[in-house]
Coordinates of C-alpha atoms and ligand atoms in Angstrom, one line a residue:
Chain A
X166 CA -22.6 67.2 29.8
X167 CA -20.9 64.8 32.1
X168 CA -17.8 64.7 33.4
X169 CA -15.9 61.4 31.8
X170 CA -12.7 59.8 33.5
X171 CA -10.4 57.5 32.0
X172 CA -10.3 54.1 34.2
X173 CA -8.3 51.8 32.2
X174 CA -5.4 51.9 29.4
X175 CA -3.8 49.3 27.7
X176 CA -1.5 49.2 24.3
X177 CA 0.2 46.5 22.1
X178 CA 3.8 46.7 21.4
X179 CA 3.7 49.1 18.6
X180 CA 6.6 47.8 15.7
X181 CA 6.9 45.4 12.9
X182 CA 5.1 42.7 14.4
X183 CA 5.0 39.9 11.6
X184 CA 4.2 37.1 13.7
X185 CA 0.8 38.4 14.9
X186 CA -2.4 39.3 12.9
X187 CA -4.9 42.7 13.2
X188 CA -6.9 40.4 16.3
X189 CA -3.8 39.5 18.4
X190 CA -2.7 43.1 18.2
X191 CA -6.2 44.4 19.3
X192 CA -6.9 41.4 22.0
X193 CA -3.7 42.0 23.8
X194 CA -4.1 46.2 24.0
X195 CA -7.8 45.7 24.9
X196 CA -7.0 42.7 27.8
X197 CA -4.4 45.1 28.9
X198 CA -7.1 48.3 29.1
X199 CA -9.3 45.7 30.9
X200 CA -7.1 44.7 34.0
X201 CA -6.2 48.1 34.3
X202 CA -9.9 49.3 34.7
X203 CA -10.5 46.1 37.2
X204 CA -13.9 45.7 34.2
X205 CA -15.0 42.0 33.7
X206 CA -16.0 43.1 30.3
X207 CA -20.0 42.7 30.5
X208 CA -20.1 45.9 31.8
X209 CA -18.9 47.5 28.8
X210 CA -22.0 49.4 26.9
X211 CA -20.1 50.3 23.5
X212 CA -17.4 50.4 21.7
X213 CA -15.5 52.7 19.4
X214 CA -12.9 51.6 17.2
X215 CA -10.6 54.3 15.5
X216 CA -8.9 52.4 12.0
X217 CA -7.9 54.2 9.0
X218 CA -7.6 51.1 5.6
X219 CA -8.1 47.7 7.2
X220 CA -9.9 47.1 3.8
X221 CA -6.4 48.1 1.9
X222 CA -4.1 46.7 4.7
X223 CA -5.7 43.5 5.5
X224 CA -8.2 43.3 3.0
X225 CA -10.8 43.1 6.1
X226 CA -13.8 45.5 6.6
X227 CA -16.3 45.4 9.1
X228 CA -13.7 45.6 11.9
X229 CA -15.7 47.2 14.5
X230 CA -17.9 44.0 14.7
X231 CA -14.4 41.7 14.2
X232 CA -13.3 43.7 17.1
X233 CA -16.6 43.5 19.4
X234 CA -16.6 39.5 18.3
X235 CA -12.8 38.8 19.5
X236 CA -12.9 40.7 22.6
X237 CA -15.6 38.3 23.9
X238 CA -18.5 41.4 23.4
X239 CA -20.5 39.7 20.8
X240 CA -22.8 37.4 23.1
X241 CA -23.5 40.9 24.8
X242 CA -24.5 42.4 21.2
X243 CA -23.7 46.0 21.7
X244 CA -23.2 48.4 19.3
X245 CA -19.5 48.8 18.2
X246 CA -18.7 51.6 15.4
X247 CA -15.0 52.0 13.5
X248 CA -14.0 55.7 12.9
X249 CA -12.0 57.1 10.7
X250 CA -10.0 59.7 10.0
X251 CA -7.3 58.5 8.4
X252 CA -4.2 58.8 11.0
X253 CA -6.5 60.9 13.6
X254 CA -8.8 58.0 13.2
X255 CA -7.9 56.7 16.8
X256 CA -8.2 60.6 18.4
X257 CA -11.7 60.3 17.3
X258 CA -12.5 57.1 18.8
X259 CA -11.9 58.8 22.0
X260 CA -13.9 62.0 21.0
X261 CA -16.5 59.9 20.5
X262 CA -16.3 57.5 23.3
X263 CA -16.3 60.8 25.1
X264 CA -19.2 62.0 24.3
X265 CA -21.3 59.0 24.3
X266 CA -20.5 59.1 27.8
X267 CA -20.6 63.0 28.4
X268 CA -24.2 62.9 26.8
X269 CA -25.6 60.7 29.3
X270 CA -26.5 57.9 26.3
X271 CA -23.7 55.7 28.2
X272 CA -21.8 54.8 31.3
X273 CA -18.6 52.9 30.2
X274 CA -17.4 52.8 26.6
X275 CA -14.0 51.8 24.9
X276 CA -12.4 53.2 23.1
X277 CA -9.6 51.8 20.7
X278 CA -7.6 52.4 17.4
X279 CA -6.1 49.5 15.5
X280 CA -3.6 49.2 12.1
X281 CA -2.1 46.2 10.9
X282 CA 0.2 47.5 7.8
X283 CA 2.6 45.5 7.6
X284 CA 1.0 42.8 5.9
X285 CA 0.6 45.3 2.6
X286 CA 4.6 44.8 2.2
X287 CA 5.2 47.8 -0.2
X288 CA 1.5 49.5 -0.3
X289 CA 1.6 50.7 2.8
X290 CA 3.2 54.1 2.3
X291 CA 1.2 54.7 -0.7
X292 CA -2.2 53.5 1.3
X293 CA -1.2 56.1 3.9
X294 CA -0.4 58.9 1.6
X295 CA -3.9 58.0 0.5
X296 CA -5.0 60.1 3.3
X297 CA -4.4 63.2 0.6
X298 CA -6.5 64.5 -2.1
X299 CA -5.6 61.7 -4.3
X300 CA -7.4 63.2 -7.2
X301 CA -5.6 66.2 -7.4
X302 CA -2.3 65.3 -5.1
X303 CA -2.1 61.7 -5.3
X304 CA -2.6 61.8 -8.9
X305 CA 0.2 63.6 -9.7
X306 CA 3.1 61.3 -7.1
X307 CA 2.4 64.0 -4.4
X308 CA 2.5 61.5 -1.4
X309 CA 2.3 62.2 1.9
X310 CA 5.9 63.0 2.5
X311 CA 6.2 65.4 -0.5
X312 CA 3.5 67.3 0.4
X313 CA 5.2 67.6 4.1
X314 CA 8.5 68.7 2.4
X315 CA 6.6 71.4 0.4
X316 CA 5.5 72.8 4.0
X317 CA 8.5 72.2 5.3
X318 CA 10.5 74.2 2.3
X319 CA 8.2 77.3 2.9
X320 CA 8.4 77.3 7.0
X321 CA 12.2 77.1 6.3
X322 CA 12.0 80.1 4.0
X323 CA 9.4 82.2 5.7
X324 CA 10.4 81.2 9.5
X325 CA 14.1 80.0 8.9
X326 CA 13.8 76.8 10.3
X327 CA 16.4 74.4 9.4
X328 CA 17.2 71.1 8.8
X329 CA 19.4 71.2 12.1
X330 CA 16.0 72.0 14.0
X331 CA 14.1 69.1 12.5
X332 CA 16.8 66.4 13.2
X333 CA 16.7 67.5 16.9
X334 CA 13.1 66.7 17.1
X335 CA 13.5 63.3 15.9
X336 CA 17.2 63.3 18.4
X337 CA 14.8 63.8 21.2
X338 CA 11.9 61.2 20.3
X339 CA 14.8 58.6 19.6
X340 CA 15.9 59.6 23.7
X341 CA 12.7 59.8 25.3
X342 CA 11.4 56.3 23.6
X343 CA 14.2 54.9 25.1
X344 CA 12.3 54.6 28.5
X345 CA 9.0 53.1 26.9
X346 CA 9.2 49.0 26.5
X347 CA 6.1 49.5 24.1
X348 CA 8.1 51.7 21.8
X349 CA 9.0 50.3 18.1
X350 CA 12.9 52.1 18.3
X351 CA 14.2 52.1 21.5
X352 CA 17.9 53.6 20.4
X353 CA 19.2 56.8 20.4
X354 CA 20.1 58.7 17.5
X355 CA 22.9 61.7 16.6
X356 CA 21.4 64.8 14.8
X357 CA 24.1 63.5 12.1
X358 CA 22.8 60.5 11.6
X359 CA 19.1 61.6 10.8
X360 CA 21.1 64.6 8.5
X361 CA 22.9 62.2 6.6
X362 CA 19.9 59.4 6.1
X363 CA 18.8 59.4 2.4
X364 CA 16.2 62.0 1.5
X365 CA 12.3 61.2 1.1
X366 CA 10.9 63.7 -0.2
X367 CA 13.5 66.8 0.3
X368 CA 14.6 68.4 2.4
X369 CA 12.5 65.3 4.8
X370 CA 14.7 62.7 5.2
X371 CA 14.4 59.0 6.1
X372 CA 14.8 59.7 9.9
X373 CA 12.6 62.7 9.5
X374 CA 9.8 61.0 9.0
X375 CA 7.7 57.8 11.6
X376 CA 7.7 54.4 10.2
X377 CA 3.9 53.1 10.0
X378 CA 3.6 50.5 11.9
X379 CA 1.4 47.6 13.6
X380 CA 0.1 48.2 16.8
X381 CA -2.8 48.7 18.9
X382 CA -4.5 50.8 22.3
X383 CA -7.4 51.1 23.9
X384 CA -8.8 53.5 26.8
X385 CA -11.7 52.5 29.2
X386 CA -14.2 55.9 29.2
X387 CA -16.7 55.9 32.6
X388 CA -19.0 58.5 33.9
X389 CA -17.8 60.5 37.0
X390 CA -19.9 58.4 39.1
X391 CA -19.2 55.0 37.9
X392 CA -15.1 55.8 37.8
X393 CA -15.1 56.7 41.4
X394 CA -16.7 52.5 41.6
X395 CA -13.4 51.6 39.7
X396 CA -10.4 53.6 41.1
X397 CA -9.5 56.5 43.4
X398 CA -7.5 57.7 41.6
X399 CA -9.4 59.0 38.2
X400 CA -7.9 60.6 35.6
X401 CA -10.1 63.2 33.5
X402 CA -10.5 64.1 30.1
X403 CA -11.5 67.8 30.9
X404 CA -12.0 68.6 27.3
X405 CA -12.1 66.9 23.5
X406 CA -12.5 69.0 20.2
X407 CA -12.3 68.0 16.7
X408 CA -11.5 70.2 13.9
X409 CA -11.3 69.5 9.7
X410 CA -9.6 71.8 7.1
X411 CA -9.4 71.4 3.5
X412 CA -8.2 67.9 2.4
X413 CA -5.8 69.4 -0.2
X414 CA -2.8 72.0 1.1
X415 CA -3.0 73.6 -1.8
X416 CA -6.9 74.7 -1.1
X417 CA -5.7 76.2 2.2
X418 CA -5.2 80.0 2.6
X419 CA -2.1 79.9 4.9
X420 CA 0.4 76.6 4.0
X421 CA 2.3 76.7 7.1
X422 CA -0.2 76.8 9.7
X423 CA -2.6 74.0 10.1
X424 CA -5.9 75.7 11.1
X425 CA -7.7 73.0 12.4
X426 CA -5.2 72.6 14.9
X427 CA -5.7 76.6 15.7
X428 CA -9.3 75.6 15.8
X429 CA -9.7 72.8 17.4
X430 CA -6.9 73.5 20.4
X431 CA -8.6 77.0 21.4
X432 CA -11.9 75.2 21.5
X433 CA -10.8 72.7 23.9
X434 CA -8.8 75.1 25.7
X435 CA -12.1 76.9 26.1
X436 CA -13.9 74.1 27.2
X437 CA -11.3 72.9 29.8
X438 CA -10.7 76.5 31.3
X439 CA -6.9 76.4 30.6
X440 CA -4.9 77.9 28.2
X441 CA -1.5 76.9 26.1
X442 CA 0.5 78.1 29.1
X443 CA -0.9 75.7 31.5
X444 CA -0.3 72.4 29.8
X445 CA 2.5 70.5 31.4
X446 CA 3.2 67.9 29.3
X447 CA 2.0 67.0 25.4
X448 CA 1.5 64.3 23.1
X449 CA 2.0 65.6 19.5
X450 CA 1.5 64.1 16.2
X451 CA 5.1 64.0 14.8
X452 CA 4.3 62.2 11.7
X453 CA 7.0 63.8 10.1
X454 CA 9.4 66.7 12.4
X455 CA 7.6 69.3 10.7
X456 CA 4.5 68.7 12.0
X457 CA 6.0 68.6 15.7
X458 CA 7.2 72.2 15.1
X459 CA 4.3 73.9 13.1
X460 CA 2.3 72.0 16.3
X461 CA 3.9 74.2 18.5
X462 CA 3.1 77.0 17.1
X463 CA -0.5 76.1 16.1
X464 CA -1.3 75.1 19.7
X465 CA -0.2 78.7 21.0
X466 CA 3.0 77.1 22.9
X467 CA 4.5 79.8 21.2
X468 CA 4.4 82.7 18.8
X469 CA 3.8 81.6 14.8
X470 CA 7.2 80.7 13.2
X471 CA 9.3 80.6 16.4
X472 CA 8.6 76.9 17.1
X473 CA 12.4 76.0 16.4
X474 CA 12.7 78.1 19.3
X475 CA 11.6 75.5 21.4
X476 CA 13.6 72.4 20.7
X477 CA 16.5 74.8 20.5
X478 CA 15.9 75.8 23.9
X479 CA 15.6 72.6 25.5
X480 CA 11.8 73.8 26.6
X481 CA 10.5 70.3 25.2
X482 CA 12.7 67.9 26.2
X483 CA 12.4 65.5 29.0
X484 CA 12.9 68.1 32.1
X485 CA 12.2 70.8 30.4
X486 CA 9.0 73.5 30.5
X487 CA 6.9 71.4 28.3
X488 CA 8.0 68.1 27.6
X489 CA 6.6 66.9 24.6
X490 CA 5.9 63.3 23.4
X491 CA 7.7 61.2 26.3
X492 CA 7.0 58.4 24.9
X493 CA 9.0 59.1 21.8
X494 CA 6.3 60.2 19.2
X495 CA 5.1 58.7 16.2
X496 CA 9.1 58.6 15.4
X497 CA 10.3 56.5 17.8
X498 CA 7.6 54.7 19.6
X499 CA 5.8 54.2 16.2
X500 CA 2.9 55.5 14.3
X501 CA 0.0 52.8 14.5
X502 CA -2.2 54.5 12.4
X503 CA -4.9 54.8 13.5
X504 CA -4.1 53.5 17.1
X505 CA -2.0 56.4 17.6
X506 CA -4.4 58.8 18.7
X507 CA -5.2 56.5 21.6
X508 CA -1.9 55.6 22.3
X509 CA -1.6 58.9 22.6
X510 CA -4.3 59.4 25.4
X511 CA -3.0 56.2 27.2
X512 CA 0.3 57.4 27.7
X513 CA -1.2 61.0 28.3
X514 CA -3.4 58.8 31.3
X515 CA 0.1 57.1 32.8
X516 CA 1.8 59.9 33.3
X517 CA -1.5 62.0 34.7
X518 CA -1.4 58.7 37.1
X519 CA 2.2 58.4 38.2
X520 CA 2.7 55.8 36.3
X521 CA 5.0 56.1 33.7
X522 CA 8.3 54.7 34.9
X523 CA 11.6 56.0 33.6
X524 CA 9.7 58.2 31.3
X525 CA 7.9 60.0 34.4
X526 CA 7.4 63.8 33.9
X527 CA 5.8 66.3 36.6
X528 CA 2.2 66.7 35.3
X529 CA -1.6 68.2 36.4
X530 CA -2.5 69.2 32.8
X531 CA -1.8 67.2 29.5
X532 CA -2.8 67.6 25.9
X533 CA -2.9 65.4 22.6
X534 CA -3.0 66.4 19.4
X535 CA -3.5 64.0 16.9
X536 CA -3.7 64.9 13.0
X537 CA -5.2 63.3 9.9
X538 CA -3.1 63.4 7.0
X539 CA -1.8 66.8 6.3
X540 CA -3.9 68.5 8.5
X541 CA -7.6 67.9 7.2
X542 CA -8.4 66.8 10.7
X543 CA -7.6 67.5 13.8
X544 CA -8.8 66.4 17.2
X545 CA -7.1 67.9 20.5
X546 CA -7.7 66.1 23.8
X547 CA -7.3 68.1 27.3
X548 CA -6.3 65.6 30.5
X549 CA -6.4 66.5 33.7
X550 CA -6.5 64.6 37.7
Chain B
X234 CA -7.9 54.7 -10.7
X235 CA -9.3 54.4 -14.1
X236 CA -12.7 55.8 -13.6
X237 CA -12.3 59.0 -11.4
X238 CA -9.5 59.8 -13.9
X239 CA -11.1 59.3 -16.8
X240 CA -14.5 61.4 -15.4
X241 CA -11.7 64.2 -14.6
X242 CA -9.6 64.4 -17.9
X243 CA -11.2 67.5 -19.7
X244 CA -9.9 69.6 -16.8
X245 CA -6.4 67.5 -16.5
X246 CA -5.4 68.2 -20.0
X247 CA -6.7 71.2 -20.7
X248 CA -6.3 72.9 -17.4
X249 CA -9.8 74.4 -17.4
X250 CA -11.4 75.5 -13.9
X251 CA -14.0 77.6 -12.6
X252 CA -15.1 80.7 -12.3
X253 CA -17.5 81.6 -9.2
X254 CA -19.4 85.0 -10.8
X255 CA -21.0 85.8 -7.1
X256 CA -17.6 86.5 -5.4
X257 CA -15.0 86.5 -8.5
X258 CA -13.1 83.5 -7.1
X259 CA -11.3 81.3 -9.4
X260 CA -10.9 77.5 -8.9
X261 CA -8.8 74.9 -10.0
X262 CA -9.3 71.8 -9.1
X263 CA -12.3 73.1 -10.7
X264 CA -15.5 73.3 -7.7
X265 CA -18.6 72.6 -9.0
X266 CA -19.9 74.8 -5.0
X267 CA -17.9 78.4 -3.9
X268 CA -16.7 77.5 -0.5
X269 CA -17.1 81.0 0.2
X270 CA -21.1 81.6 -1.2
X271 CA -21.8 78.0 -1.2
X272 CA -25.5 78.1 -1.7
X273 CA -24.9 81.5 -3.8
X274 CA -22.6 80.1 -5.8
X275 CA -23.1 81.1 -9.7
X276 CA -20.3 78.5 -11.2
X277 CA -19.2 78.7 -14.7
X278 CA -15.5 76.9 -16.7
X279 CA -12.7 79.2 -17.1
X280 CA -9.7 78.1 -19.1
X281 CA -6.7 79.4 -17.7
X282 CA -4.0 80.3 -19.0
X283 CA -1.6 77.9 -17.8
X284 CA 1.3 80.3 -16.7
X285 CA 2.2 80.3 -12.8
X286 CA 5.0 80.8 -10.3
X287 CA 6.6 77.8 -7.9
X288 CA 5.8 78.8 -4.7
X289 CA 7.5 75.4 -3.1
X290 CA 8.8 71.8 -4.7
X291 CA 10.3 69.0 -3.2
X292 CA 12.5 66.2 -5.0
X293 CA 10.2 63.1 -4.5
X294 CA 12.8 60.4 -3.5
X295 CA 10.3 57.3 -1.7
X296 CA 7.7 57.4 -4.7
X297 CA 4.5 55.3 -5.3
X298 CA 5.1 51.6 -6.4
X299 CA 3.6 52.8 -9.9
X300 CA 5.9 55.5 -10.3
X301 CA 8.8 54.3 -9.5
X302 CA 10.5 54.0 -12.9
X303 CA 9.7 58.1 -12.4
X304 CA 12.1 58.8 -9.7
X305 CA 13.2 61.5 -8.7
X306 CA 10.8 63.1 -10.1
X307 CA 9.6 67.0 -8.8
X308 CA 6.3 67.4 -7.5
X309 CA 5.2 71.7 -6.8
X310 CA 2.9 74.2 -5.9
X311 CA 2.1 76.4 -7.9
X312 CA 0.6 79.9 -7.7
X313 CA -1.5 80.0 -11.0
X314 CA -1.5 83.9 -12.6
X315 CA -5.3 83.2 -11.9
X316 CA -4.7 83.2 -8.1
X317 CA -5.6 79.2 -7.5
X318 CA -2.7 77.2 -6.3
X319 CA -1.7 73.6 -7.8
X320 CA 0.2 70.9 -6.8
X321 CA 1.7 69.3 -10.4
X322 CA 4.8 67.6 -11.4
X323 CA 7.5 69.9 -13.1
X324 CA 8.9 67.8 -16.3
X325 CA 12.4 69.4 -15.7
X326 CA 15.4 68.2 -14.1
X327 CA 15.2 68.6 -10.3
X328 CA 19.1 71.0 -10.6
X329 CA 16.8 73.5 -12.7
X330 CA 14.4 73.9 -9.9
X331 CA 14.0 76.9 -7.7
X332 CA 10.9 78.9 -5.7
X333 CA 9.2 81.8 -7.3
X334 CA 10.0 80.3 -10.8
X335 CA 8.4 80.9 -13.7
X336 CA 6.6 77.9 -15.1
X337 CA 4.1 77.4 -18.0
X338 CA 1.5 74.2 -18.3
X339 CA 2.4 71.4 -20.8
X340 CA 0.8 68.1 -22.0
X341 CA 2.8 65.0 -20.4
X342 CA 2.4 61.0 -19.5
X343 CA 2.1 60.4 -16.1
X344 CA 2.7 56.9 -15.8
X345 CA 1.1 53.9 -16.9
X346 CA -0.9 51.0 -15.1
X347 CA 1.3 47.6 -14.7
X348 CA -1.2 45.8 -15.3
X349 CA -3.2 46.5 -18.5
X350 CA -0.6 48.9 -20.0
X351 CA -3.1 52.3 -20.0
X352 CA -0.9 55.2 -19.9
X353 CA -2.0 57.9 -17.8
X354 CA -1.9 61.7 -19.2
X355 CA -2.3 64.9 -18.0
X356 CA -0.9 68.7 -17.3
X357 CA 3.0 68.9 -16.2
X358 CA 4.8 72.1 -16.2
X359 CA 8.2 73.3 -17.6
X360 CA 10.0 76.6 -17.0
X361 CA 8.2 79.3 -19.1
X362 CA 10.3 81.7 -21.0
X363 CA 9.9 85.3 -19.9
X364 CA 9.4 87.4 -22.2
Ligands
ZN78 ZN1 -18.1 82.5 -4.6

């Protein structure tokens, strides 16, 4: 396998963006990627698109080829292929824009993740939490957030993890999204204010949980050899693993670990040399608090059921040992769907580079999880310069 | 959602699953495959008995456009005495609600579609007496 560097990154505003369609919102993340790679565009040789329901959201299938078509690809006719995997949908874009180029089948491939939910008005939460078993859980009104809270009701019970601990999560998004101009909710927030918003699905709350949102990113993939035609300064992916559980939770032996993120973080640990200890900095898939904590624990930052430990501690916030999500999360810079899991890897790439402004933290080694729907899938990307 | 409910509705109202004979495994959602023996799988229907335990709930307060004349309502897992777990609604006030419950399956509406007025059925559970 080849060695694969990331050359380019680019991302829409993520937020309620009424005013522009599903194209605008890919065109201007994809232009973005492009003048960051210094790529003309005919040089491109596919194209991977991560989207979990255009068909539900927009009522538009067949993106992929919308998406080639728009960004000026389709005179050069190469093959462009949507993904999905529900929210991880845009993680597994970049898997597999990774290892079209890893293999040797490719040189320079994009990937991107789009979601345009907005325009489904008051759908959209239950064409998300459609990303569950909906014979068996959806049926029956579990959505996506009740099936959370039922996690989160045992981890508080088993691990005693509170409510307090999950506010602070979202407390420290809220901060860190502060610094990003792409970020939907750039305010900070009290840990009162997220205890006393209405409940979703208890003990979640309103503030407990990411808005879905419109947005897009994209990432320019190259071979080692073409990158080093492109920049100086490369940034790697050292490592991408993908790993599925049970859709349902209630199939799952163990309800408060997710095990394809046990699975799928030791195998690219494995395959990047490192180990939990030597990540510096981390994108993680806060779709709700919950899921920032259990991730914790699941990626082996520390021990199973101490993750509260962490955001107690001060160990992932901005300055601390391992700051996680800089950018502010899914909470607070907004969860695009399935554009997050690129958005994840493009901010991952800015801060690998330098580049992240205000938001800056010391790094050599970053990972990204990115999870779809309660845990069903998992894909785990390793960075490195 | 008319048609996969409709293919489902022996095992929704009557709460039957499956039995794998190879390994001893009980199912429900009923699987017509043992994850565990998979190609060894020997599959046959079990009813069960429809007592179990609430191993977690939450008070479902953001619902699904269709269910919103429902809310709150209480969606749970539940540990069936057969060993599989559940996620179901409990038809009980939310106040009566607590883990490690005693709960017993019953027949209950589900909700109805807005636009051609079908009403949905299927298995609820209530607190179960103990005897
Ligand atoms: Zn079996």
């Amino acid at each position: 396998m080849r060695k694969v560097a990331v050359i380019g990154v680019g991302q829409s505003r993520f937020g309620e963006l009424w005013d522009r369609s599903f194209r605008d919102i890919m065109l201007e993340a994809g232009v973005e990627a492009l003048e960051d790679a210094g790529l003309e565009g005919k040089e491109i040789d596919a194209l991977f698109v991560g989207n979990m329901s255009a068909g539900r959201y927009i009522a538009q299938e067949h993106v992929a080829t919308l998406i080639a078509d728009y960004a000026g690809l389709a005179e050069l006719n190469i093959p462009s292929v949507r993904v999905e995997a529900a929210d991880a949908s845009g993680g597994l874009a970049v898997r597999m824009a990774h290892l079209a180029v890893a293999s040797g089948m490719h040189d320079i491939v994009i990937a991107a993740g789009v979601e345009k939910v907005t325009d489904a008005g008051e759908l959209s939460m239950e064409i998300m939490s459609s990303s569950a078993d909906m014979e068996w859980e959806g049926f029956v009104g579990a959505t996506l957030s009740a099936i959370y809270a039922m996690m989160t009701k045992l981890h508080m019970k088993e691990f005693g993890t509170t409510e307090e601990d999950l506010a602070m999560v979202s407390v420290k998004n809220h901060r860190n999204a502060v610094n990003n101009p792409k970020a939907q909710f750039k305010s900070e927030i009290s840990v009162d204010a997220v205890l006393n918003s209405p409940y979703v699905a208890e003990p979640l709350k309103l503030l407990d949980c990411a808005p879905i949102s419109d947005g897009a990113a994209c990432v320019v993939l190259a071979s080692e050899e073409v990158a080093k035609q492109y920049t100086d300064t490369p940034v790697y992916i050292k490592s991408s693993a993908q790993a599925s559980d049970y859709l349902a939770l209630h199939s799952r032996k163990d309800l408060t670990t997710m095990q394809s993120v046990v699975t799928a973080s030791r195998q690219a640990y494995k395959q990047a040399g490192v180990e939990a200890r030597d990540i510096d900095v981390a994108e993680l898939h806060d779709s709700f608090t919950i899921a920032e904590i259990m991730a914790y624990e699941d990626l082996g930052f520390i021990e199973k059921g101490k993750g509260a430990e962490l955001i107690r501690e001060g160990i992932v916030e901005m300055g601390g040992e391992i700051p996680v999500n800089p950018s502010g999360g899914l909470k607070a810079c907004g969860h695009a769907v399935g554009a997050t899991g690129v958005r994840q890897v493009a901010e991952l790439v800015l801060q690998l580079r330098g580049g992240a402004g205000k938001r800056q933290v010391e790094c050599e080694t970053a990972l990204a999880l990115n999870i779809g729907g309660t845990g069903g899938t998992a894909v785990v990307t390793i960075l490195g310069r | 959602m008319l048609p996969r409910f409709w293919r489902k509705i022996r095992y929704r109202y009557d709460l039957i699953g499956t039995r794998c004979n190879t390994c001893g495994r009980n199912y429900y959602p009923p699987r017509n495959f043992c994850p565990v023996c998979r190609r060894r799988s020997s599959i046959e229907e079990v009813q069960l008995s429809g007592y179990g335990t609430v191993l977690s709930y939450s008070i479902v307060h953001d619902t699904p456009v269709g269910l919103k004349m429902e809310k709150p309502y209480v969606v749970a897992l539940i540990q069936l005495d057969e060993g599989p777990i559940i996620t179901s609604q409990l038809a009980c006030e939310p106040e009566e609600v607590h883990d490690g419950m005693r709960v017993k399956a019953v027949f209950r509406k589900y909700g109805e579609d807005g636009e051609d007025g079908i009403i949905y059925y299927g298995t609820k559970f209530i607190p179960a007496e103990e005897a």
